[in-house]
XYZ file of C-alpha atoms in Angstrom:
439
model
C 0.259 -159.777 11.597
C -1.135 -163.327 11.380
C -3.541 -162.694 14.282
C -4.866 -159.524 12.650
C -5.510 -161.319 9.392
C -7.171 -164.255 11.170
C -9.627 -161.976 12.970
C -10.471 -160.229 9.702
C -10.968 -163.481 7.790
C -12.917 -165.639 10.235
C -15.930 -166.037 7.991
C -13.794 -167.384 5.119
C -14.049 -170.932 6.499
C -17.808 -170.897 5.876
C -17.448 -169.743 2.282
C -16.259 -172.838 0.307
C -19.701 -174.464 0.153
C -21.214 -171.292 -1.314
C -18.353 -170.976 -3.788
C -18.751 -174.580 -4.950
C -22.402 -173.862 -5.879
C -21.595 -170.669 -7.740
C -21.939 -170.913 -11.519
C -19.566 -169.237 -13.953
C -20.865 -166.113 -15.626
C -20.641 -165.463 -19.322
C -17.248 -164.070 -20.203
C -17.193 -160.232 -20.171
C -15.750 -158.262 -23.050
C -12.713 -157.317 -20.922
C -11.880 -160.119 -18.537
C -11.839 -159.211 -14.823
C -8.350 -160.733 -14.614
C -6.948 -157.645 -16.320
C -8.491 -155.357 -13.675
C -6.969 -157.524 -10.935
C -3.616 -157.366 -12.728
C -3.925 -153.571 -12.964
C -4.609 -153.268 -9.218
C -1.661 -155.570 -8.540
C 0.519 -153.371 -10.757
C -0.464 -150.215 -8.827
C 0.013 -151.999 -5.493
C 3.537 -153.094 -6.360
C 4.312 -149.514 -7.421
C 3.098 -148.253 -4.018
C 5.096 -150.868 -2.167
C 8.174 -150.219 -4.307
C 8.184 -146.519 -3.452
C 10.234 -147.195 -0.328
C 12.869 -149.032 -2.369
C 13.645 -145.726 -4.066
C 14.859 -144.189 -0.807
C 17.860 -146.097 0.615
C 20.354 -145.115 -2.079
C 19.282 -141.472 -1.765
C 19.580 -141.349 2.013
C 22.979 -142.930 2.645
C 24.841 -139.615 2.366
C 22.195 -137.473 4.195
C 21.985 -139.907 7.130
C 25.782 -140.187 7.252
C 26.025 -136.409 7.294
C 23.303 -135.749 9.899
C 23.903 -138.574 12.375
C 27.488 -139.598 11.669
C 26.463 -143.236 11.108
C 28.918 -145.192 8.972
C 27.871 -146.401 5.541
C 28.268 -149.917 6.909
C 25.652 -149.216 9.627
C 23.236 -147.726 7.121
C 23.948 -150.579 4.725
C 23.154 -153.067 7.525
C 19.684 -151.541 7.970
C 19.103 -151.755 4.228
C 20.324 -155.360 4.228
C 17.863 -156.277 7.031
C 15.063 -154.787 4.939
C 16.153 -156.719 1.854
C 16.627 -160.008 3.715
C 13.196 -159.784 5.376
C 11.675 -158.761 2.054
C 12.855 -162.063 0.655
C 12.284 -164.287 3.684
C 8.729 -162.985 4.169
C 7.710 -163.658 0.555
C 7.150 -167.447 0.740
C 5.164 -167.138 3.992
C 3.129 -164.312 2.464
C 2.232 -166.533 -0.500
C 0.958 -169.182 1.918
C -0.900 -166.563 3.984
C -2.652 -165.420 0.804
C -3.821 -169.002 0.280
C -5.175 -169.040 3.831
C -6.596 -165.542 4.391
C -6.915 -164.026 0.931
C -4.799 -161.710 -1.170
C -6.408 -158.394 -0.389
C -6.329 -158.750 3.423
C -2.649 -159.651 3.438
C -1.713 -156.873 1.009
C -3.770 -154.158 2.757
C -2.074 -154.914 6.080
C 1.333 -155.029 4.383
C 0.868 -151.572 2.844
C -0.077 -150.215 6.269
C 3.113 -151.661 7.769
C 5.226 -149.963 5.079
C 3.547 -146.633 5.814
C 4.066 -147.069 9.571
C 7.779 -147.803 9.164
C 8.326 -144.861 6.818
C 6.478 -142.421 9.106
C 8.234 -143.657 12.273
C 11.655 -143.135 10.693
C 11.019 -139.373 10.672
C 11.596 -139.291 14.459
C 14.551 -141.689 14.708
C 17.740 -140.586 16.438
C 19.774 -143.820 16.668
C 20.919 -146.391 14.130
C 19.052 -149.229 15.901
C 15.801 -147.360 15.189
C 16.744 -147.251 11.514
C 17.079 -151.033 11.635
C 13.664 -151.431 13.295
C 11.733 -148.994 11.094
C 13.462 -149.513 7.759
C 14.654 -153.041 8.379
C 11.871 -154.785 10.294
C 8.594 -152.991 9.551
C 9.245 -152.040 5.950
C 10.998 -155.347 5.249
C 8.007 -157.376 6.452
C 5.542 -155.114 4.628
C 7.296 -155.006 1.264
C 8.075 -158.728 1.520
C 4.349 -159.433 1.637
C 3.994 -157.604 -1.688
C 7.056 -159.125 -3.310
C 7.167 -160.985 -6.594
C 5.547 -164.005 -4.896
C 2.437 -161.788 -4.727
C 2.666 -161.290 -8.497
C 3.163 -165.040 -8.949
C 0.067 -165.808 -6.841
C -2.114 -163.391 -8.832
C -0.775 -164.692 -12.152
C -1.271 -168.353 -11.234
C -4.864 -167.817 -10.028
C -6.179 -165.400 -12.617
C -4.332 -166.370 -15.811
C -3.791 -169.535 -17.814
C -3.011 -167.837 -21.117
C -0.499 -164.973 -21.301
C 1.169 -165.881 -18.004
C 4.635 -164.940 -19.236
C 3.449 -161.568 -20.515
C 1.533 -160.777 -17.304
C 4.511 -161.833 -15.198
C 6.684 -159.419 -17.158
C 4.185 -156.573 -16.742
C 3.811 -157.106 -12.985
C 7.551 -157.440 -12.524
C 7.979 -154.143 -14.359
C 5.759 -152.488 -11.737
C 8.736 -152.239 -9.404
C 10.664 -150.392 -12.097
C 7.658 -148.150 -12.697
C 7.684 -147.242 -9.007
C 11.359 -146.417 -9.326
C 10.619 -144.292 -12.400
C 7.923 -142.344 -10.543
C 9.491 -141.970 -7.116
C 13.261 -141.759 -7.659
C 13.347 -138.322 -9.333
C 10.622 -137.038 -7.002
C 12.335 -138.275 -3.835
C 15.742 -137.081 -5.057
C 14.318 -133.608 -5.630
C 12.666 -133.614 -2.192
C 15.859 -134.792 -0.466
C 17.936 -132.179 -2.296
C 15.540 -129.272 -1.608
C 13.802 -130.164 1.667
C 15.752 -132.988 3.340
C 15.190 -136.702 3.792
C 12.241 -136.554 6.219
C 9.669 -135.155 3.739
C 10.776 -137.833 1.282
C 10.029 -140.524 3.869
C 6.578 -139.034 4.493
C 5.929 -139.036 0.727
C 6.642 -142.767 0.591
C 4.294 -143.422 3.527
C 1.465 -141.526 1.842
C 2.038 -143.411 -1.414
C 1.578 -146.728 0.399
C -1.586 -145.558 2.187
C -3.204 -144.229 -0.989
C -3.104 -147.705 -2.541
C -4.967 -149.438 0.336
C -8.523 -148.446 -0.764
C -7.858 -149.678 -4.313
C -6.743 -153.049 -2.994
C -9.718 -153.400 -0.651
C -12.387 -152.335 -3.144
C -11.110 -153.764 -6.449
C -8.903 -156.768 -5.657
C -10.493 -160.232 -5.560
C -8.797 -163.370 -4.295
C -9.975 -165.842 -6.932
C -11.895 -165.782 -10.262
C -14.666 -167.830 -8.633
C -15.354 -164.856 -6.316
C -16.918 -163.119 -9.325
C -18.174 -166.272 -11.040
C -15.495 -166.352 -13.748
C -12.958 -168.767 -15.126
C -9.319 -167.627 -15.132
C -8.265 -165.864 -18.309
C -7.694 -168.495 -20.990
C -8.817 -171.364 -18.730
C -11.893 -173.241 -17.521
C -14.020 -172.442 -14.489
C -12.946 -173.899 -11.144
C -14.662 -173.485 -7.793
C -12.669 -171.548 -5.222
C -10.697 -173.983 -3.063
C -11.119 -174.002 0.695
C -8.652 -171.828 2.653
C -5.388 -173.672 3.215
C -4.641 -173.989 6.924
C -1.186 -174.220 8.426
C 0.382 -171.552 6.222
C 3.752 -171.561 7.986
C 3.895 -175.354 8.110
C 3.048 -175.632 4.425
C 5.663 -173.027 3.505
C 8.394 -174.914 5.344
C 7.240 -178.262 3.912
C 7.405 -176.892 0.376
C 10.928 -175.636 1.055
C 12.028 -179.023 2.414
C 10.593 -180.829 -0.611
C 12.092 -178.371 -3.104
C 15.471 -178.416 -1.359
C 15.772 -182.113 -2.221
C 15.915 -181.211 -5.913
C 18.851 -179.892 -7.912
C 16.957 -177.244 -9.929
C 15.922 -175.444 -6.734
C 19.525 -174.813 -5.685
C 20.545 -173.719 -9.164
C 17.587 -171.331 -9.424
C 18.132 -170.005 -5.891
C 21.872 -169.551 -6.381
C 21.510 -167.733 -9.694
C 18.729 -165.538 -8.297
C 20.867 -164.667 -5.256
C 23.439 -163.294 -7.705
C 20.633 -161.465 -9.503
C 19.699 -159.715 -6.257
C 23.330 -158.958 -5.433
C 23.884 -157.295 -8.825
C 20.641 -155.253 -8.837
C 18.974 -154.299 -5.544
C 22.047 -154.842 -3.412
C 24.477 -153.046 -5.703
C 22.886 -150.640 -8.170
C 19.763 -149.647 -6.228
C 21.642 -149.161 -2.945
C 25.090 -147.923 -3.977
C 24.841 -146.379 -7.455
C 23.845 -142.902 -6.224
C 26.625 -142.633 -3.585
C 29.081 -144.144 -6.115
C 28.122 -141.486 -8.673
C 28.335 -138.820 -5.975
C 31.885 -139.995 -5.187
C 32.651 -139.177 -8.814
C 31.226 -135.648 -8.385
C 27.919 -136.310 -10.103
C 25.004 -134.361 -8.509
C 22.587 -136.553 -6.546
C 19.553 -135.504 -8.607
C 21.360 -136.396 -11.849
C 22.407 -139.799 -10.465
C 18.857 -140.498 -9.278
C 17.525 -139.495 -12.696
C 19.851 -142.034 -14.319
C 18.429 -144.713 -12.018
C 14.914 -143.714 -13.026
C 15.919 -144.032 -16.693
C 17.064 -147.570 -15.854
C 13.480 -148.024 -14.663
C 12.110 -146.918 -18.055
C 14.133 -149.486 -19.961
C 13.539 -152.069 -17.248
C 9.815 -151.912 -18.023
C 10.514 -152.485 -21.722
C 13.020 -155.255 -21.066
C 10.905 -157.102 -18.516
C 7.713 -157.081 -20.584
C 9.690 -158.210 -23.626
C 11.324 -160.910 -21.497
C 7.851 -162.150 -20.520
C 6.926 -162.341 -24.201
C 10.152 -164.239 -24.952
C 9.538 -166.614 -22.034
C 6.265 -167.740 -23.622
C 8.247 -168.746 -26.741
C 11.821 -169.774 -25.888
C 13.819 -171.940 -23.466
C 13.834 -170.091 -20.131
C 17.235 -171.520 -19.184
C 18.960 -170.033 -22.205
C 17.239 -166.703 -21.712
C 18.572 -166.572 -18.136
C 22.101 -167.420 -19.255
C 22.077 -164.599 -21.825
C 20.651 -162.084 -19.330
C 23.213 -162.838 -16.622
C 26.155 -162.825 -19.051
C 25.199 -159.448 -20.525
C 24.640 -157.954 -17.071
C 28.069 -159.102 -15.889
C 29.782 -157.522 -18.889
C 28.025 -154.200 -18.305
C 29.012 -154.078 -14.608
C 32.676 -154.706 -15.417
C 32.720 -151.565 -17.581
C 30.813 -149.252 -15.217
C 33.852 -147.911 -13.250
C 35.375 -146.837 -16.568
C 32.252 -144.968 -17.678
C 31.229 -142.993 -14.586
C 32.146 -139.307 -14.324
C 30.917 -135.950 -13.099
C 28.853 -135.475 -16.267
C 26.650 -137.827 -18.251
C 28.520 -138.796 -21.411
C 27.189 -141.014 -24.279
C 28.975 -144.185 -23.001
C 27.201 -143.760 -19.653
C 23.855 -143.391 -21.407
C 24.590 -146.605 -23.300
C 25.260 -148.396 -19.993
C 21.989 -147.124 -18.492
C 19.968 -148.333 -21.492
C 21.794 -151.662 -21.747
C 21.662 -152.412 -18.028
C 18.059 -151.214 -17.726
C 16.828 -153.661 -20.362
C 18.387 -156.458 -18.277
C 17.497 -155.262 -14.729
C 14.790 -157.764 -13.799
C 14.352 -159.475 -17.155
C 15.419 -162.592 -15.213
C 12.107 -162.792 -13.332
C 9.720 -164.142 -16.031
C 11.985 -167.081 -17.018
C 12.728 -167.837 -13.355
C 8.998 -167.946 -12.558
C 8.412 -170.104 -15.634
C 11.041 -172.624 -14.493
C 9.476 -172.722 -11.011
C 6.073 -173.479 -12.583
C 7.607 -176.151 -14.793
C 9.452 -177.835 -11.942
C 7.048 -177.451 -8.992
C 3.488 -177.088 -10.325
C 0.874 -176.041 -7.751
C 3.557 -175.165 -5.185
C 5.416 -172.943 -7.648
C 4.350 -169.604 -6.083
C 5.713 -170.671 -2.690
C 8.852 -172.160 -4.262
C 9.375 -168.922 -6.137
C 8.938 -167.130 -2.818
C 11.896 -169.100 -1.454
C 13.898 -168.453 -4.622
C 13.070 -164.770 -4.156
C 14.297 -165.065 -0.565
C 17.687 -166.087 -1.924
C 17.529 -163.076 -4.280
C 17.044 -160.753 -1.334
C 19.662 -162.460 0.833
C 22.140 -161.913 -2.000
C 21.005 -158.288 -2.210
C 21.304 -157.882 1.570
C 24.849 -159.232 1.648
C 26.025 -156.850 -1.073
C 24.104 -153.866 0.361
C 26.088 -154.376 3.586
C 29.445 -155.395 2.081
C 29.261 -152.632 -0.510
C 29.052 -150.050 2.278
C 31.882 -151.763 4.169
C 34.028 -151.848 1.009
C 33.478 -148.105 0.532
C 34.460 -147.452 4.171
C 37.592 -149.629 3.893
C 38.888 -148.849 0.383
C 37.410 -145.395 -0.122
C 36.097 -146.570 -3.509
C 33.432 -148.898 -4.927
C 35.379 -150.303 -7.890
C 36.153 -153.717 -6.382
C 32.438 -154.312 -5.785
C 31.556 -153.810 -9.462
C 34.269 -156.208 -10.616
C 33.183 -158.889 -8.126
C 29.553 -158.535 -9.234
C 30.539 -158.984 -12.877
C 32.343 -162.242 -12.068
C 29.341 -163.518 -10.070
C 27.020 -162.857 -13.028
C 29.176 -165.119 -15.205
C 28.707 -167.866 -12.593
C 24.921 -167.328 -12.627
C 24.878 -167.738 -16.417
C 26.556 -171.141 -16.126
C 24.212 -172.245 -13.322
C 21.176 -171.408 -15.443
C 22.368 -173.482 -18.383
C 22.758 -176.699 -16.354
C 19.183 -176.758 -14.984
C 17.511 -179.960 -16.188
C 14.228 -179.637 -18.054
C 11.285 -181.455 -16.514
C 9.112 -183.515 -18.850
C 5.587 -184.793 -18.191
C 5.556 -187.528 -15.595
C 9.168 -186.995 -14.581
C 10.078 -186.588 -10.921
C 12.525 -183.800 -10.298
């Protein structure tokens, strides 16, 4: 992937001198930053389409190939782990080669993995196509991508924009979950995989034609800020990514943020996104109904995440995180008592309550990374996101194993609730960083 990007970006090294001479234009009525944010939103939706599939396909793949839920969960966990571990390197690659080149190639990788899975016949192929290709592709469009766009294009309204871009993943879930569930139920899992591939490919032209790497590319200042010339491409992307990790790992806030965010991933992507549909199916709920409930979570996730971004601009991010994790833990403890073959009012209350909290943790986590780590915050957040996905990967795998061993999911929900209480405490003890203070 790096070699492909380098060949495409060779003339970037000759650009800084031209950019330094470029003068800022008068500010347009609608700032270009909002168009870039809109393209980023659509891109994250396209990349998130694949994340709608794993929970829907566990039972069909188990039925067709006889693979255990643990095997299928392992493939999903590889995807989630690579999604997280790729993110910090992708942020550095965007500094070196540009946002749109990295994202266009990433979308193509997602499409390739989804298409190739149509012809798989063995579980190791599932791990290559779903785990490796899609994991690397979606990881390059992870929340570190949103952090990079927000940091470059916005000075004002960063919390709000972070919330909107984070909600893009939920919007993808809202769009694709019911559609893919209907396709799987009526036509099988292969057409659903093709649908996801096409969704990723459709976004590529929008990224290439409308995305710009830096406000200076169009002669503008970032929204709410002053004009700055585009910096020279940063060489040594991998080396810089590792150096930032080493520096951040010497600080206490990094481990608290990473640990709490690992629990966030375990209690969302690893648990609900992967195992909610088969859990509901165990309780005799039709797959399309269960998928529709997940999409409703996506509706309220959008509301909750945008509102969380607004709150992050105004309140202590640490306390917001503590409240979010505590409320999420309480809701998960009650879920086994609420699930049934039909959707009753208590279940609707859970969906609304949990949906408002789904990724509301992202804006305050990004804000704390910016506060603690400044210019390196996008890469640091990439590493924090890696911990999120490692936590998700562990629970995606162990959740399947627990179902194979115990025949039920209940123990997984109770364990996740207890972990969320721990995350709330970890968030509260993060030290604030004041001007001039070394972390």
